[in-house]
Coordinates of N, CA, C and O in Angstrom, one line a residue:
X1102 N -58.1 4.2 7.7 CA -57.4 5.2 8.5 C -56.6 6.0 7.4 O -55.9 5.7 6.6
X1103 N -56.6 7.5 7.7 CA -55.7 8.3 6.9 C -54.5 8.5 7.3 O -54.1 8.3 8.5
X1104 N -53.3 9.2 6.7 CA -52.3 9.6 7.0 C -52.1 11.1 7.3 O -52.6 11.8 6.3
X1105 N -51.9 11.6 8.5 CA -51.8 13.0 8.8 C -50.5 13.5 8.3 O -49.4 13.6 9.1
X1106 N -50.5 14.0 7.1 CA -49.3 14.4 6.6 C -48.6 15.8 7.2 O -47.6 16.1 7.5
X1107 N -49.7 16.6 7.7 CA -49.2 18.0 8.3 C -48.6 17.5 9.8 O -47.3 18.2 10.0
X1108 N -49.0 16.7 10.4 CA -48.4 16.4 11.8 C -47.2 15.7 11.5 O -46.0 15.9 12.3
X1109 N -47.0 14.9 10.5 CA -45.8 14.1 10.2 C -44.6 15.0 9.8 O -43.5 14.9 10.2
X1110 N -45.1 16.2 9.0 CA -44.2 17.1 8.6 C -43.5 17.8 9.7 O -42.4 18.0 10.0
X1111 N -44.4 18.2 10.7 CA -43.9 18.9 12.0 C -43.0 17.9 12.7 O -41.9 18.5 13.2
X1112 N -43.4 16.7 12.9 CA -42.5 15.8 13.6 C -41.1 15.7 12.8 O -40.0 15.7 13.6
X1113 N -41.1 15.6 11.4 CA -39.9 15.3 10.8 C -39.1 16.6 11.0 O -37.9 16.6 11.2
X1114 N -39.7 17.8 11.0 CA -38.8 19.1 10.8 C -38.4 19.2 12.3 O -37.2 19.6 12.5
X1115 N -39.3 19.0 13.4 CA -38.6 19.0 14.7 C -37.4 18.0 14.9 O -36.5 18.5 15.5
X1116 N -37.6 16.7 14.5 CA -36.5 15.9 14.8 C -35.3 16.3 14.0 O -34.2 16.2 14.5
X1117 N -35.5 16.9 12.6 CA -34.2 17.4 11.9 C -33.5 18.3 12.6 O -32.5 18.6 12.8
X1118 N -34.3 19.4 13.1 CA -33.9 20.5 14.0 C -33.0 20.0 15.1 O -32.0 20.6 15.6
X1119 N -33.4 18.7 15.7 CA -32.7 18.3 16.8 C -31.6 17.1 16.5 O -31.2 16.4 17.3
X1120 N -31.2 17.3 15.2 CA -30.1 16.4 14.8 C -30.4 15.0 13.9 O -29.4 14.5 13.7
X1121 N -31.9 14.9 13.6 CA -32.0 13.6 12.8 C -31.6 13.8 11.5 O -31.1 15.0 11.2
X1122 N -31.6 12.9 10.8 CA -31.2 13.0 9.2 C -32.3 12.6 8.3 O -32.0 11.4 7.5
X1123 N -33.4 13.2 8.4 CA -34.8 12.7 7.5 C -34.5 13.4 6.1 O -34.5 14.7 6.2
X1124 N -34.4 12.6 5.2 CA -34.2 13.2 3.8 C -35.2 12.7 2.7 O -35.9 11.8 2.9
X1125 N -35.3 13.7 1.7 CA -36.2 13.1 0.6 C -35.5 12.1 -0.2 O -34.3 12.0 -0.5
X1126 N -36.2 11.0 -0.4 CA -35.4 9.9 -1.2 C -35.0 10.3 -2.6 O -33.9 9.8 -3.0
X1127 N -35.7 11.0 -3.4 CA -35.4 11.3 -4.7 C -34.3 12.2 -4.9 O -33.4 12.1 -5.8
X1128 N -34.1 13.3 -3.9 CA -33.1 14.2 -4.1 C -32.0 14.1 -3.1 O -30.9 14.8 -3.1
X1129 N -32.2 13.4 -2.1 CA -31.2 13.3 -0.9 C -31.1 14.6 -0.1 O -30.1 14.8 0.6
X1130 N -32.2 15.4 -0.2 CA -32.1 16.8 0.6 C -32.6 16.4 1.8 O -33.6 15.8 2.0
X1131 N -32.1 17.1 2.9 CA -32.8 17.1 4.2 C -34.0 17.7 4.1 O -34.3 18.6 3.4
X1132 N -35.2 17.1 4.8 CA -36.6 17.6 4.6 C -36.8 19.0 5.1 O -36.2 19.2 6.4
X1133 N -37.2 20.0 4.5 CA -37.6 21.3 4.9 C -39.0 21.6 4.7 O -39.7 20.8 4.0
X1134 N -39.4 22.7 5.2 CA -40.9 23.1 4.9 C -40.9 23.4 3.4 O -42.1 23.2 2.8
X1135 N -39.9 23.8 2.8 CA -39.9 24.4 1.3 C -39.9 23.2 0.4 O -40.6 23.4 -0.7
X1136 N -39.2 22.0 0.8 CA -39.1 21.0 -0.3 C -40.1 19.8 0.0 O -40.1 18.8 -0.8
X1137 N -40.6 19.7 1.2 CA -41.8 18.8 1.4 C -43.1 18.9 0.8 O -43.8 20.0 0.6
X1138 N -43.5 17.8 0.1 CA -44.6 17.8 -0.8 C -45.3 16.5 -0.2 O -44.7 15.4 -0.2
X1139 N -46.8 16.5 -0.3 CA -47.4 15.2 -0.1 C -47.2 14.2 -1.2 O -46.9 14.6 -2.5
X1140 N -47.0 13.1 -0.8 CA -46.5 11.9 -1.8 C -45.0 11.8 -2.1 O -44.7 10.7 -2.7
X1141 N -44.3 12.7 -1.5 CA -42.8 12.5 -1.6 C -42.4 11.5 -0.6 O -42.9 11.3 0.7
X1142 N -41.4 10.7 -0.9 CA -41.0 9.6 0.0 C -39.8 10.2 0.8 O -39.0 10.8 0.5
X1143 N -39.9 9.9 2.3 CA -38.8 10.2 3.1 C -38.1 9.1 3.7 O -38.7 8.1 3.8
X1144 N -36.6 9.3 3.9 CA -36.1 8.1 4.3 C -35.1 8.8 5.3 O -34.8 10.0 5.5
X1145 N -34.3 7.8 6.0 CA -33.3 8.3 7.0 C -32.0 7.7 6.7 O -32.0 6.4 6.4
X1146 N -31.0 8.3 6.7 CA -29.7 7.8 6.4 C -29.1 7.1 7.6 O -28.9 8.0 8.4
X1147 N -28.8 5.9 7.7 CA -28.5 5.5 8.9 C -27.0 5.3 8.8 O -26.4 4.8 7.9
X1148 N -26.4 6.0 10.0 CA -24.9 6.0 10.1 C -24.1 4.7 10.4 O -23.4 4.5 11.4
X1149 N -24.6 3.4 9.6 CA -24.0 2.1 10.1 C -24.1 1.3 9.0 O -24.9 1.5 8.1
X1150 N -23.3 0.2 9.0 CA -23.3 -0.9 7.9 C -24.3 -2.0 8.6 O -24.3 -2.9 7.9
X1151 N -24.6 -1.9 9.8 CA -25.4 -3.0 10.4 C -24.7 -4.3 10.4 O -25.2 -5.5 10.6
X1152 N -23.2 -4.3 10.5 CA -22.5 -5.5 10.4 C -22.0 -5.9 11.9 O -21.0 -6.8 12.0
X1153 N -22.3 -5.2 12.6 CA -21.9 -5.4 14.1 C -23.0 -5.3 15.2 O -23.8 -4.5 15.0
X1154 N -23.4 -6.4 15.9 CA -24.5 -6.4 16.9 C -24.0 -6.9 18.3 O -22.9 -7.3 18.3
X1155 N -24.6 -6.3 19.2 CA -24.3 -6.5 20.6 C -25.5 -6.8 21.3 O -26.7 -6.3 20.9
X1156 N -25.4 -7.7 22.4 CA -26.7 -7.9 23.0 C -26.9 -7.0 24.2 O -26.1 -6.5 24.9
X1157 N -28.2 -6.4 24.3 CA -28.5 -5.5 25.4 C -29.6 -5.9 26.2 O -30.6 -6.6 25.6
X1158 N -29.8 -5.4 27.5 CA -30.9 -5.9 28.3 C -32.2 -5.4 27.8 O -32.2 -4.3 27.5
X1159 N -33.2 -6.1 27.7 CA -34.6 -5.8 27.5 C -35.4 -6.4 28.3 O -35.7 -7.8 28.3
X1160 N -35.9 -5.8 29.3 CA -36.6 -6.2 30.7 C -35.8 -7.4 31.2 O -34.7 -7.2 31.6
X1161 N -36.4 -8.9 31.2 CA -35.8 -9.8 31.8 C -35.0 -10.6 30.8 O -34.5 -11.8 31.1
X1162 N -34.6 -10.2 29.5 CA -33.9 -11.0 28.6 C -32.9 -10.0 27.9 O -32.8 -8.8 28.3
X1163 N -32.2 -10.5 26.9 CA -31.6 -9.6 26.1 C -31.8 -9.8 24.7 O -32.3 -10.8 24.3
X1164 N -31.5 -8.7 23.8 CA -31.9 -8.8 22.5 C -30.7 -8.3 21.6 O -29.9 -7.5 22.1
X1165 N -30.4 -8.7 20.3 CA -29.4 -8.2 19.8 C -29.7 -7.0 19.1 O -30.9 -6.8 18.4
X1166 N -28.9 -5.9 19.1 CA -29.2 -4.5 18.4 C -27.7 -4.2 17.7 O -26.8 -4.6 18.1
X1167 N -28.0 -3.2 16.7 CA -26.8 -2.8 16.1 C -25.8 -2.0 17.2 O -26.3 -1.5 18.1
X1168 N -24.5 -2.4 17.0 CA -23.6 -1.6 17.8 C -23.7 -0.2 17.8 O -23.5 0.5 18.9
X1169 N -24.0 0.3 16.8 CA -24.4 1.9 16.8 C -25.8 2.2 16.8 O -26.1 3.3 16.2
X1170 N -26.5 1.5 17.7 CA -27.9 1.8 17.9 C -28.2 3.3 18.4 O -29.2 3.9 18.0
X1171 N -27.5 3.7 19.1 CA -27.5 5.2 19.5 C -27.5 6.2 18.4 O -28.4 7.0 18.2
X1172 N -26.4 5.9 17.5 CA -26.5 6.9 16.2 C -27.7 6.7 15.4 O -28.1 7.5 14.9
X1173 N -28.1 5.5 15.3 CA -29.2 5.0 14.6 C -30.5 5.8 15.0 O -31.1 6.5 14.3
X1174 N -30.7 5.8 16.4 CA -31.7 6.4 16.9 C -31.7 7.9 16.7 O -32.7 8.6 16.6
X1175 N -30.5 8.6 17.0 CA -30.4 10.0 16.8 C -30.8 10.2 15.2 O -31.2 11.4 15.1
X1176 N -30.2 9.4 14.3 CA -30.5 9.7 12.9 C -31.9 10.0 12.6 O -32.5 10.6 11.8
X1177 N -32.8 9.0 13.2 CA -34.2 8.9 13.2 C -35.0 10.0 14.0 O -35.8 10.6 13.4
X1178 N -34.7 10.2 15.4 CA -35.3 11.0 16.1 C -34.6 12.2 16.7 O -35.2 12.8 17.5
X1179 N -33.4 12.5 16.5 CA -32.5 13.6 17.0 C -32.1 13.3 18.3 O -32.0 12.2 18.9
X1180 N -31.3 14.3 18.8 CA -30.6 14.0 20.1 C -31.4 13.7 21.2 O -30.9 13.4 22.4
X1181 N -32.7 13.9 21.2 CA -33.6 13.7 22.4 C -34.2 12.3 22.1 O -35.4 12.1 22.7
X1182 N -33.7 11.5 21.3 CA -34.3 10.0 21.2 C -34.6 9.3 22.4 O -35.7 8.5 22.4
X1183 N -34.0 9.6 23.5 CA -34.2 8.9 24.7 C -34.7 9.5 25.8 O -35.0 8.9 26.9
X1184 N -35.5 10.6 25.5 CA -36.5 11.4 26.2 C -37.9 11.0 26.2 O -38.3 11.4 25.1
X1185 N -38.5 10.5 27.0 CA -39.9 9.8 26.7 C -40.9 11.1 26.5 O -40.6 12.2 27.2
X1186 N -41.8 11.0 25.7 CA -42.8 12.1 25.6 C -44.2 11.5 25.8 O -44.1 10.4 25.7
X1187 N -45.0 12.5 25.9 CA -46.5 12.0 26.2 C -46.9 11.2 25.1 O -46.6 11.5 24.0
X1188 N -47.8 10.2 25.3 CA -48.2 9.4 24.2 C -49.2 10.3 23.4 O -49.5 9.9 22.1
X1189 N -49.7 11.2 24.1 CA -50.8 12.0 23.2 C -51.0 13.3 23.8 O -50.7 13.8 25.0
X1190 N -51.3 14.2 22.9 CA -51.5 15.6 23.4 C -52.9 15.7 24.1 O -53.0 16.9 24.6
X1191 N -53.6 14.9 23.7 CA -55.0 15.0 24.2 C -55.1 14.7 25.7 O -54.4 13.9 26.3
X1192 N -55.9 15.3 26.6 CA -56.0 14.9 28.1 C -56.3 13.6 28.4 O -57.1 13.2 27.5
X1193 N -55.8 12.8 29.0 CA -56.2 11.6 29.6 C -56.6 11.5 30.9 O -56.3 12.3 31.6
X1194 N -57.1 10.5 31.5 CA -57.6 10.4 32.8 C -56.6 9.9 33.6 O -56.6 10.0 34.8
X1195 N -55.3 9.6 33.0 CA -54.1 9.2 33.8 C -52.9 10.0 33.7 O -52.5 10.1 32.3
X1196 N -52.3 10.5 34.4 CA -51.3 11.3 34.3 C -50.0 10.5 34.1 O -49.9 9.4 34.7
X1197 N -49.0 11.0 33.2 CA -47.7 10.3 33.3 C -46.9 10.5 34.5 O -46.9 11.4 35.3
X1198 N -46.2 9.3 34.7 CA -45.5 9.4 36.1 C -43.9 9.5 35.9 O -43.7 8.6 35.0
X1199 N -43.4 10.6 36.5 CA -41.9 10.6 36.3 C -41.4 9.7 37.3 O -41.8 9.8 38.5
X1200 N -40.4 8.9 36.7 CA -39.6 8.0 37.8 C -38.2 8.3 37.6 O -37.5 8.9 36.6
X1201 N -37.5 8.3 38.9 CA -36.0 8.3 38.9 C -35.4 7.3 38.0 O -35.8 6.3 37.8
X1202 N -34.1 7.8 37.9 CA -33.3 6.6 37.1 C -33.0 5.2 37.8 O -33.3 4.2 37.2
X1203 N -33.1 5.5 39.1 CA -33.0 4.2 40.0 C -34.2 3.3 40.0 O -34.1 2.1 39.8
X1204 N -35.5 4.1 40.0 CA -36.6 3.4 39.8 C -36.8 2.9 38.4 O -37.3 1.7 38.3
X1205 N -36.5 3.4 37.6 CA -36.5 3.0 36.1 C -35.6 1.6 36.0 O -35.9 0.7 35.4
X1206 N -34.4 1.8 36.5 CA -33.5 0.6 36.4 C -34.1 -0.6 37.1 O -34.0 -1.9 36.5
X1207 N -34.7 -0.4 38.2 CA -35.4 -1.5 38.9 C -36.5 -2.0 38.1 O -36.7 -3.3 38.1
X1208 N -37.2 -1.3 37.5 CA -38.3 -1.7 36.6 C -37.8 -2.6 35.6 O -38.4 -3.7 35.2
X1209 N -36.8 -2.0 34.9 CA -36.1 -2.8 33.6 C -35.5 -4.0 34.1 O -35.7 -5.1 33.4
X1210 N -34.9 -4.3 35.2 CA -34.4 -5.4 35.8 C -35.3 -6.5 36.1 O -35.1 -7.6 35.9
X1211 N -36.4 -6.2 36.5 CA -37.5 -7.0 37.0 C -38.5 -7.4 36.0 O -39.2 -8.2 36.3
X1212 N -38.6 -6.8 34.9 CA -39.4 -6.9 33.8 C -40.6 -6.4 34.2 O -41.0 -5.7 34.8
X1213 N -41.3 -6.3 33.1 CA -42.7 -5.7 32.8 C -43.8 -6.1 34.1 O -43.6 -7.6 34.1
X1214 N -44.5 -5.6 34.5 CA -45.7 -5.8 35.5 C -46.7 -6.6 34.7 O -47.1 -6.0 33.5
X1215 N -47.5 -7.6 35.1 CA -48.7 -8.0 34.4 C -49.7 -6.9 34.4 O -49.7 -5.9 35.2
X1216 N -50.5 -6.8 33.2 CA -51.6 -5.8 32.9 C -52.7 -5.9 34.0 O -53.5 -5.1 34.2
X1217 N -52.9 -7.2 34.5 CA -54.1 -7.5 35.4 C -53.8 -8.3 36.4 O -52.9 -9.1 36.4
X1218 N -54.3 -8.1 37.7 CA -53.8 -8.7 38.8 C -54.6 -9.7 39.2 O -55.4 -10.3 38.8

């Protein structure tokens, strides 16, 4: 499998436009259309030292995550990090279902449903 550099650049630029912190590793510059080249390494500057962890709910259990997890996710994906996006731009046979916050909380509280019945 190959790597789609064009789509990766589009996503990186979009996320940076939305507040992410994707940078070129060798120069520490924010990635732009002008300085991005194939083969350049991209990294994210994380706004944390990872020395603080907190337990958060994950389905029917809890997992340790960095105390600054929201800032870390924003550095990677921008301000819309918690807004779900379609998994594919290609048409699928199943439409995405929009659920209310209440319904989402209920799903998360009760854990994932089995894949087969």
